Short mmCIF file of C-alpha atoms and ligand atoms in Angstrom, two decimals:
data_model
loop_
_atom_site.label_atom_id
_atom_site.label_comp_id
_atom_site.label_asym_id
_atom_site.label_seq_id
_atom_site.Cartn_x
_atom_site.Cartn_y
_atom_site.Cartn_z
CA MET A 242 94.18 94.60 129.92
CA GLU A 243 94.12 92.91 126.47
CA ILE A 244 96.79 93.99 123.99
CA ILE A 245 96.28 93.41 120.19
CA MET A 246 99.18 94.09 117.91
CA ALA A 247 98.38 95.28 114.24
CA GLY A 248 101.48 96.44 112.40
CA SER A 249 102.75 99.65 114.06
CA LYS A 250 99.37 100.08 115.89
CA ILE A 251 98.79 98.55 119.27
CA LEU A 252 95.17 98.41 120.55
CA VAL A 253 94.85 98.21 124.25
CA LYS A 254 91.62 97.10 125.46
CA ASN A 255 90.97 97.98 129.10
CA VAL A 256 88.70 95.62 130.71
CA ASP A 257 88.92 97.06 134.11
CA ASP A 258 85.24 96.77 134.64
CA GLU A 259 85.50 96.91 138.48
CA ASP A 260 86.83 100.46 138.63
CA PRO A 261 84.10 102.43 140.41
CA ARG A 262 84.86 105.51 138.58
CA ILE A 263 83.69 103.96 135.33
CA VAL A 264 80.00 104.10 135.38
CA SER A 265 78.36 103.80 131.89
CA PRO A 266 78.98 101.44 128.95
CA SER A 267 79.97 104.41 126.75
CA GLN A 268 82.61 105.47 129.32
CA ARG A 269 83.90 101.91 129.30
CA LYS A 270 84.05 101.86 125.53
CA ASN A 271 86.17 105.11 125.59
CA ARG A 272 88.90 103.36 127.49
CA ASP A 273 89.88 101.50 124.38
CA TYR A 274 92.99 103.13 123.19
CA GLU A 275 94.75 102.98 119.82
CA TRP A 276 98.34 103.72 120.34
CA HIS A 277 99.94 105.17 117.24
CA ILE A 278 103.64 105.00 118.21
CA VAL A 279 105.80 107.95 117.16
CA TRP A 280 109.06 106.18 116.57
CA ARG A 281 111.08 109.31 116.16
CA ASN A 282 110.32 110.18 119.89
CA VAL A 283 110.93 106.57 121.04
CA LEU A 284 114.32 106.48 119.34
CA ALA A 285 115.16 110.16 120.75
CA PHE A 286 114.28 108.85 124.34
CA ILE A 287 116.35 105.76 124.04
CA TYR A 288 119.33 107.85 122.76
CA LEU A 289 118.63 110.36 125.55
CA HIS A 290 118.68 107.66 128.35
CA VAL A 291 121.59 105.69 127.13
CA ALA A 292 123.62 108.86 126.82
CA ALA A 293 122.53 110.22 130.18
CA ALA A 294 123.55 106.89 131.76
CA TYR A 295 127.05 107.45 130.09
CA GLY A 296 127.03 110.91 131.49
CA PHE A 297 126.44 109.51 135.05
CA TYR A 298 129.32 107.12 134.39
CA LEU A 299 131.66 109.82 133.39
CA MET A 300 130.69 111.89 136.57
CA PHE A 301 130.99 108.91 138.98
CA THR A 302 134.40 107.82 137.68
CA GLY A 303 135.86 111.23 138.12
CA LYS A 304 136.44 111.78 134.30
CA VAL A 305 134.59 115.15 134.35
CA ASN A 306 135.77 118.46 135.92
CA ILE A 307 133.88 119.27 138.97
CA PHE A 308 132.87 122.57 137.67
CA THR A 309 131.08 120.85 134.82
CA ILE A 310 129.02 118.84 137.33
CA LEU A 311 128.25 121.99 139.28
CA PHE A 312 127.34 123.70 136.11
CA ALA A 313 125.06 120.99 135.00
CA PHE A 314 123.27 120.95 138.27
CA SER A 315 122.87 124.66 138.57
CA PHE A 316 121.61 124.99 134.88
CA ALA A 317 119.14 122.15 135.60
CA ALA A 318 117.77 123.96 138.52
CA MET A 319 117.48 127.35 136.80
CA SER A 320 115.86 125.71 133.61
CA ALA A 321 113.48 123.83 135.87
CA MET A 322 112.37 127.11 137.44
CA GLY A 323 111.56 128.46 134.15
CA VAL A 324 109.02 125.66 133.93
CA THR A 325 107.76 125.81 137.52
CA ALA A 326 107.72 129.50 138.17
CA GLY A 327 107.35 130.36 134.48
CA ALA A 328 105.34 127.98 132.19
CA HIS A 329 103.43 126.50 135.19
CA ARG A 330 102.48 129.22 137.79
CA LEU A 331 102.75 132.33 135.68
CA TRP A 332 101.56 131.45 132.17
CA ALA A 333 99.31 128.36 132.66
CA HIS A 334 97.63 129.47 135.95
CA ARG A 335 98.18 133.28 136.00
CA ALA A 336 98.79 132.91 139.70
CA TYR A 337 100.86 136.18 139.84
CA LYS A 338 102.01 138.86 137.16
CA ALA A 339 105.47 139.45 136.08
CA ARG A 340 107.11 142.46 134.54
CA TRP A 341 108.83 141.81 131.14
CA PRO A 342 112.46 141.32 132.35
CA LEU A 343 111.35 138.48 134.57
CA ARG A 344 108.99 137.13 131.74
CA LEU A 345 112.05 137.14 129.51
CA TYR A 346 114.26 135.43 131.97
CA LEU A 347 111.76 132.73 132.65
CA ALA A 348 111.04 132.17 128.91
CA VAL A 349 114.86 131.78 128.25
CA MET A 350 115.20 129.27 131.04
CA GLN A 351 112.09 127.38 129.90
CA THR A 352 113.46 127.27 126.48
CA MET A 353 116.64 125.67 127.92
CA ALA A 354 114.44 122.98 129.64
CA PHE A 355 113.02 121.82 126.25
CA GLN A 356 109.55 120.70 127.27
CA ASN A 357 108.02 122.29 124.24
CA HIS A 358 107.36 126.00 123.81
CA ILE A 359 105.34 127.81 126.45
CA TYR A 360 102.20 127.98 124.32
CA GLU A 361 102.08 124.20 123.80
CA TRP A 362 103.14 123.38 127.42
CA VAL A 363 100.29 125.75 128.76
CA ARG A 364 97.68 124.24 126.32
CA ASP A 365 98.45 120.72 127.46
CA HIS A 366 98.58 121.71 131.16
CA ARG A 367 95.35 123.67 130.99
CA VAL A 368 93.70 120.61 129.35
CA HIS A 369 95.18 118.44 132.09
CA HIS A 370 93.54 120.56 134.82
CA LYS A 371 90.12 121.03 133.08
CA PHE A 372 89.74 117.32 132.14
CA THR A 373 91.99 115.60 134.79
CA GLU A 374 92.40 111.79 134.57
CA THR A 375 89.86 111.43 131.65
CA ASP A 376 90.70 110.60 128.03
CA ALA A 377 91.04 114.34 127.15
CA ASP A 378 93.93 114.62 129.78
CA PRO A 379 97.21 114.35 127.66
CA HIS A 380 98.90 112.44 130.48
CA ASN A 381 95.97 110.79 131.91
CA ALA A 382 97.31 108.95 135.04
CA ARG A 383 94.57 106.30 134.85
CA ARG A 384 96.42 104.82 131.91
CA GLY A 385 99.27 103.81 134.31
CA PHE A 386 102.58 105.15 135.66
CA PHE A 387 104.62 104.79 132.54
CA PHE A 388 101.95 106.39 130.22
CA SER A 389 101.55 109.50 132.54
CA HIS A 390 105.32 109.65 133.13
CA MET A 391 106.66 109.69 129.60
CA GLY A 392 104.81 107.21 127.41
CA TRP A 393 102.21 109.99 126.42
CA LEU A 394 105.22 111.65 124.60
CA MET A 395 105.67 108.53 122.49
CA VAL A 396 102.13 108.12 121.03
CA ARG A 397 99.68 110.19 119.15
CA LYS A 398 97.23 111.89 121.44
CA HIS A 399 93.76 110.63 122.30
CA LYS A 400 91.11 112.20 120.07
CA ASP A 401 89.45 113.65 123.11
CA VAL A 402 92.62 115.78 123.76
CA PHE A 403 92.12 117.59 120.47
CA GLU A 404 88.29 117.77 120.61
CA LYS A 405 88.00 118.94 124.31
CA GLY A 406 91.24 120.70 124.20
CA ALA A 407 89.87 123.09 121.53
CA THR A 408 87.55 124.48 124.27
CA VAL A 409 90.46 125.92 126.32
CA ASP A 410 90.94 129.60 126.11
CA MET A 411 94.49 130.55 125.09
CA SER A 412 93.93 134.18 124.17
CA ASP A 413 95.83 135.60 127.15
CA LEU A 414 99.10 133.84 125.82
CA GLU A 415 98.39 135.16 122.24
CA LYS A 416 98.70 138.72 123.81
CA ASP A 417 102.02 138.08 125.27
CA PRO A 418 104.74 139.05 122.76
CA ILE A 419 107.48 137.11 124.71
CA VAL A 420 105.35 133.91 124.39
CA MET A 421 104.56 134.34 120.77
CA PHE A 422 108.17 135.25 119.89
CA GLN A 423 109.35 132.04 121.65
CA LYS A 424 106.87 130.06 119.77
CA LYS A 425 107.77 131.48 116.49
CA THR A 426 111.60 131.03 116.98
CA TYR A 427 111.50 127.78 119.02
CA LEU A 428 113.05 125.36 116.52
CA VAL A 429 116.03 127.56 116.18
CA VAL A 430 116.57 129.03 119.75
CA MET A 431 115.72 125.79 121.64
CA PRO A 432 118.60 123.70 120.30
CA LEU A 433 120.94 126.50 120.98
CA LEU A 434 119.78 127.08 124.68
CA CYS A 435 119.18 123.44 125.58
CA PHE A 436 122.15 121.76 123.90
CA LEU A 437 124.70 123.78 122.17
CA ILE A 438 125.31 126.74 124.61
CA PRO A 439 125.42 124.48 127.83
CA SER A 440 127.82 122.24 125.97
CA TYR A 441 130.07 125.04 124.91
CA ILE A 442 130.34 126.93 128.26
CA PRO A 443 132.47 124.26 130.12
CA ILE A 444 134.70 123.82 126.93
CA TRP A 445 135.17 127.69 126.76
CA LEU A 446 135.55 128.52 130.45
CA TRP A 447 137.52 125.58 131.85
CA ASN A 448 138.65 123.53 128.96
CA GLU A 449 136.32 120.63 129.41
CA ASP A 450 136.61 117.74 126.93
CA PRO A 451 133.82 118.42 124.32
CA TRP A 452 132.35 114.84 124.67
CA SER A 453 132.24 114.96 128.49
CA SER A 454 130.62 118.36 128.16
CA TRP A 455 128.04 117.07 125.72
CA TYR A 456 127.12 114.16 127.86
CA VAL A 457 127.07 115.79 131.34
CA ALA A 458 126.14 119.48 130.82
CA SER A 459 123.71 118.88 128.01
CA ILE A 460 122.16 115.42 128.01
CA THR A 461 122.41 114.30 131.59
CA ARG A 462 121.33 117.82 132.77
CA TYR A 463 118.26 117.61 130.40
CA THR A 464 117.23 114.11 131.13
CA LEU A 465 117.21 114.60 134.88
CA THR A 466 115.13 117.65 134.61
CA LEU A 467 112.72 115.90 132.39
CA HIS A 468 112.16 113.00 134.93
CA PHE A 469 111.75 115.32 137.98
CA THR A 470 109.09 117.15 135.95
CA TRP A 471 107.27 113.95 134.72
CA LEU A 472 107.08 112.66 138.30
CA VAL A 473 104.50 115.41 139.05
CA ASN A 474 102.31 113.85 136.33
CA SER A 475 102.94 110.23 137.41
CA ALA A 476 104.07 109.79 141.08
CA ALA A 477 102.04 112.74 142.34
CA HIS A 478 98.87 111.34 140.76
CA ILE A 479 99.46 107.96 142.33
CA TRP A 480 101.26 107.96 145.73
CA GLY A 481 100.90 110.25 148.55
CA THR A 482 98.23 111.84 150.73
CA ARG A 483 95.00 113.71 149.70
CA PRO A 484 94.58 116.31 152.54
CA TYR A 485 92.24 118.61 150.60
CA ASP A 486 90.16 116.29 148.32
CA LYS A 487 90.34 112.56 148.52
CA ASN A 488 88.10 112.15 145.48
CA ILE A 489 90.70 113.28 142.94
CA GLY A 490 93.80 111.42 141.82
CA ALA A 491 96.38 114.16 142.46
CA THR A 492 98.34 113.72 145.76
CA ASP A 493 100.61 115.60 148.01
CA ASN A 494 104.04 113.94 147.73
CA VAL A 495 106.84 115.60 149.59
CA ALA A 496 109.68 113.75 147.69
CA VAL A 497 108.30 115.06 144.37
CA ALA A 498 107.97 118.43 146.01
CA ILE A 499 111.63 118.58 146.85
CA GLY A 500 112.83 117.26 143.42
CA ALA A 501 110.27 119.34 141.38
CA PHE A 502 110.93 122.70 143.28
CA GLY A 503 107.56 122.73 145.05
CA GLU A 504 105.30 121.15 142.41
CA GLY A 505 104.65 118.00 144.35
CA TRP A 506 102.03 119.52 146.60
CA HIS A 507 99.66 118.35 143.81
CA ASN A 508 96.55 117.62 145.69
CA TYR A 509 96.58 121.11 146.93
CA HIS A 510 97.53 122.43 143.50
CA HIS A 511 94.49 120.66 141.70
CA VAL A 512 92.10 122.09 144.35
CA PHE A 513 93.43 125.62 144.43
CA PRO A 514 95.27 125.95 141.09
CA TRP A 515 95.59 129.77 141.37
CA ASP A 516 97.72 129.82 144.39
CA TYR A 517 101.18 131.18 143.28
CA LYS A 518 102.82 128.88 146.03
CA ALA A 519 101.11 125.87 144.62
CA ALA A 520 101.12 124.62 148.19
CA GLU A 521 99.97 125.36 151.60
CA LEU A 522 102.42 123.05 153.62
CA GLY A 523 106.10 122.91 153.48
CA ASN A 524 108.57 125.74 153.22
CA TYR A 525 111.16 127.12 150.87
CA ARG A 526 113.20 123.93 151.09
CA THR A 527 110.32 122.05 149.61
CA ASN A 528 109.32 124.94 147.30
CA LEU A 529 112.25 126.58 145.76
CA SER A 530 109.99 128.17 142.97
CA THR A 531 108.00 130.18 145.75
CA ALA A 532 111.32 131.39 147.02
CA LEU A 533 112.14 132.72 143.62
CA ILE A 534 108.83 134.36 143.05
CA ASP A 535 108.96 135.95 146.55
CA ILE A 536 112.46 137.41 145.88
CA ALA A 537 111.17 138.76 142.50
CA ALA A 538 108.24 140.30 144.21
CA LYS A 539 110.56 142.00 146.68
CA TYR A 540 112.39 143.63 143.87
CA GLY A 541 109.03 144.70 142.04
CA LEU A 542 109.45 142.18 139.27
CA ALA A 543 106.59 140.02 140.28
CA TYR A 544 103.27 141.41 141.74
CA ASP A 545 99.64 140.63 142.26
CA LEU A 546 100.52 137.31 143.95
CA LYS A 547 97.45 135.17 144.49
CA THR A 548 96.81 132.93 147.42
CA VAL A 549 94.15 131.25 149.35
CA SER A 550 93.03 132.10 153.02
CA LYS A 551 93.65 129.76 155.85
CA GLU A 552 89.91 129.49 156.58
CA MET A 553 89.07 128.44 153.01
CA ILE A 554 91.70 125.87 153.06
CA GLN A 555 90.63 124.44 156.47
CA GLN A 556 86.97 124.32 155.38
CA ARG A 557 87.90 122.35 152.28
CA ALA A 558 90.26 120.09 154.10
CA SER A 559 87.64 119.18 156.70
CA ARG A 560 84.90 118.68 154.13
CA THR A 561 86.55 116.70 151.39
CA GLY A 562 90.03 115.80 152.67
CA ASP A 563 91.29 112.36 153.55
CA GLY A 564 91.96 113.30 157.16
CA SER A 565 95.73 113.73 156.74
CA HIS A 566 95.82 117.48 156.96
CA PRO A 567 97.48 118.60 160.20
CA TRP A 568 94.64 121.01 161.15
CA VAL A 569 92.00 118.29 160.69
CA GLN A 570 94.08 115.89 162.76
CA GLN A 571 94.43 118.50 165.48
CA THR A 572 90.64 119.25 165.62
CA GLU A 573 90.10 115.43 165.72
CA ASP A 574 92.35 115.18 168.75
CA CYS A 575 90.50 117.88 170.77
C1 ST9 B 1894 107.76 117.37 128.03
C2 ST9 B 1894 106.51 118.13 128.51
O1 ST9 B 1894 108.50 116.65 128.71
C3 ST9 B 1894 106.38 117.91 129.85
C4 ST9 B 1894 105.20 118.46 130.49
C5 ST9 B 1894 105.00 118.22 132.00
C6 ST9 B 1894 103.90 118.87 132.60
C7 ST9 B 1894 104.09 118.74 134.01
C8 ST9 B 1894 103.02 119.38 134.76
C9 ST9 B 1894 103.23 119.41 136.16
C10 ST9 B 1894 103.17 120.91 136.71
C11 ST9 B 1894 104.47 121.34 137.27
C12 ST9 B 1894 105.66 121.44 136.55
C13 ST9 B 1894 106.94 120.69 137.33
C14 ST9 B 1894 108.29 120.96 136.73
C15 ST9 B 1894 109.32 120.49 137.63
C16 ST9 B 1894 110.69 120.61 137.22
C17 ST9 B 1894 111.65 119.87 138.26
C18 ST9 B 1894 113.02 119.70 137.89
N1 ST9 B 1894 94.47 120.99 123.35
O2 ST9 B 1894 100.78 117.51 119.96
P1 ST9 B 1894 100.37 117.14 118.74
C19 ST9 B 1894 95.85 119.89 118.59
S1 ST9 B 1894 108.22 117.64 126.34
C20 ST9 B 1894 94.02 121.44 122.18
O3 ST9 B 1894 101.53 117.22 117.68
P2 ST9 B 1894 100.04 114.37 118.10
C21 ST9 B 1894 96.61 121.02 117.99
O4 ST9 B 1894 95.73 121.55 116.98
C22 ST9 B 1894 109.57 116.86 126.10
N2 ST9 B 1894 94.55 121.01 120.92
O5 ST9 B 1894 99.53 115.92 118.62
C23 ST9 B 1894 97.93 120.59 117.44
O6 ST9 B 1894 98.42 121.42 116.47
P3 ST9 B 1894 99.32 122.74 116.79
C24 ST9 B 1894 110.27 117.11 124.75
C25 ST9 B 1894 95.56 120.23 121.03
O7 ST9 B 1894 100.09 114.42 116.66
C26 ST9 B 1894 97.49 119.31 116.87
O8 ST9 B 1894 96.54 118.83 117.75
N3 ST9 B 1894 109.30 117.15 123.72
C27 ST9 B 1894 96.24 119.77 122.11
O9 ST9 B 1894 99.02 113.44 118.74
C28 ST9 B 1894 98.72 118.30 116.88
O10 ST9 B 1894 99.30 118.26 118.17
C29 ST9 B 1894 108.88 115.98 123.03
O11 ST9 B 1894 109.15 114.87 123.49
C30 ST9 B 1894 95.63 120.23 123.37
N4 ST9 B 1894 96.14 119.86 124.48
O12 ST9 B 1894 101.53 114.16 118.71
C31 ST9 B 1894 107.87 116.14 121.91
N5 ST9 B 1894 97.17 119.04 121.88
O13 ST9 B 1894 100.33 122.40 117.81
C32 ST9 B 1894 106.69 115.62 122.33
C33 ST9 B 1894 97.31 118.92 120.56
O14 ST9 B 1894 99.97 123.03 115.48
N6 ST9 B 1894 105.56 115.95 121.50
N7 ST9 B 1894 96.30 119.69 119.96
O15 ST9 B 1894 98.33 123.69 117.22
C34 ST9 B 1894 105.18 115.22 120.34
O16 ST9 B 1894 106.05 114.70 119.65
C35 ST9 B 1894 103.74 115.21 120.01
O17 ST9 B 1894 103.07 116.17 120.70
C36 ST9 B 1894 103.11 113.82 120.38
C37 ST9 B 1894 101.63 113.78 120.01
C38 ST9 B 1894 103.75 112.72 119.50
C39 ST9 B 1894 103.41 113.48 121.79
ZN1 ZN B 1895 98.10 117.05 137.73
ZN1 ZN B 1896 98.93 123.25 137.30
#
């Protein structure tokens, strides 16, 4: 890799000619990236990480009320499920249907997670699935761990993301009043739900010191949720097994599955993206989002849950998997 500095632009020439997935000279040429750094985002992420480290320091030195810590972790979990069960499985993949009270709850939680509004989140994610690990993928994992983890949020997008992204149909979301209301009001409601209200609750309910509340209940909570989400785009496109399709980058990674509430079964998810469980293996402990959707279905709030038959999964695993699927291993042993 050759890096050329030109003012605030950084030109990265990737000369990885031995990569077997790059076949033609035009594809090689496309791997030259101009990085227009967005300094506002770089500075925001620096602040976020320094402040989150201070939040951890406060927690580990016993300077924060235990209720504030419990509050931060439970709100982190609830907001994360707004992303997994909401933005991801419901809105991006239409893997199940939800009645309006559940949609409203998930939209509120997704707003608290501040990962852009649902419309933008879904557009980037649909583009990621349609053009996985190409220049049109907003967080193309072939540009390395850091880029796919968080670097992509600090530079302008590759032109292919705009051009090919324009082919993605978003009309279903345009018909959802909750999604469109969130999009319209995001810049006002997001700071309230992500930062101000979570900071205020510990001050109001158990007299927490305002600064401790800001660092722990807002900043540390938010930063942690971001990293667990980002690991799906980075770690679960690099490390792990490929039981269903060995020819794609996405992997099944149990550690990410636990931390990201079931989203680390990513090789399965890229092969069968319409499955509301986003997984075949594991259980509720490695897939808390599925537990939430199943409970909602029990009370009639979620319905039309889509999944994939065992036969179809087994056929696919034996045809294109890397041999790590338990069923393939069993049949090989016989
Ligand atoms: C964050 C998002 O963190 C994380 C997403 C993670 C996804 C994970 C997926 C894994 C699945 C499972 C989830 C697991 C969850 C686990 C939880 C566990 C605890 N298609 O974007 P702009 C067009 S956000 C089509 O500004 P720039 C469009 O016309 C963190 N068209 O591009 C658009 O205009 P408009 C907080 C597209 O200027 C125009 O281009 N947020 C597409 O290059 C401009 O778009 C931030 O940090 C597309 N895909 O800027 C802010 N994209 O929107 C980050 C764009 O008006 N964002 N267009 O229609 C930014 O500041 C900027 O987007 C930028 C790029 C600087 C990154
Ligand atoms: Zn992926
Ligand atoms: Zn997906």
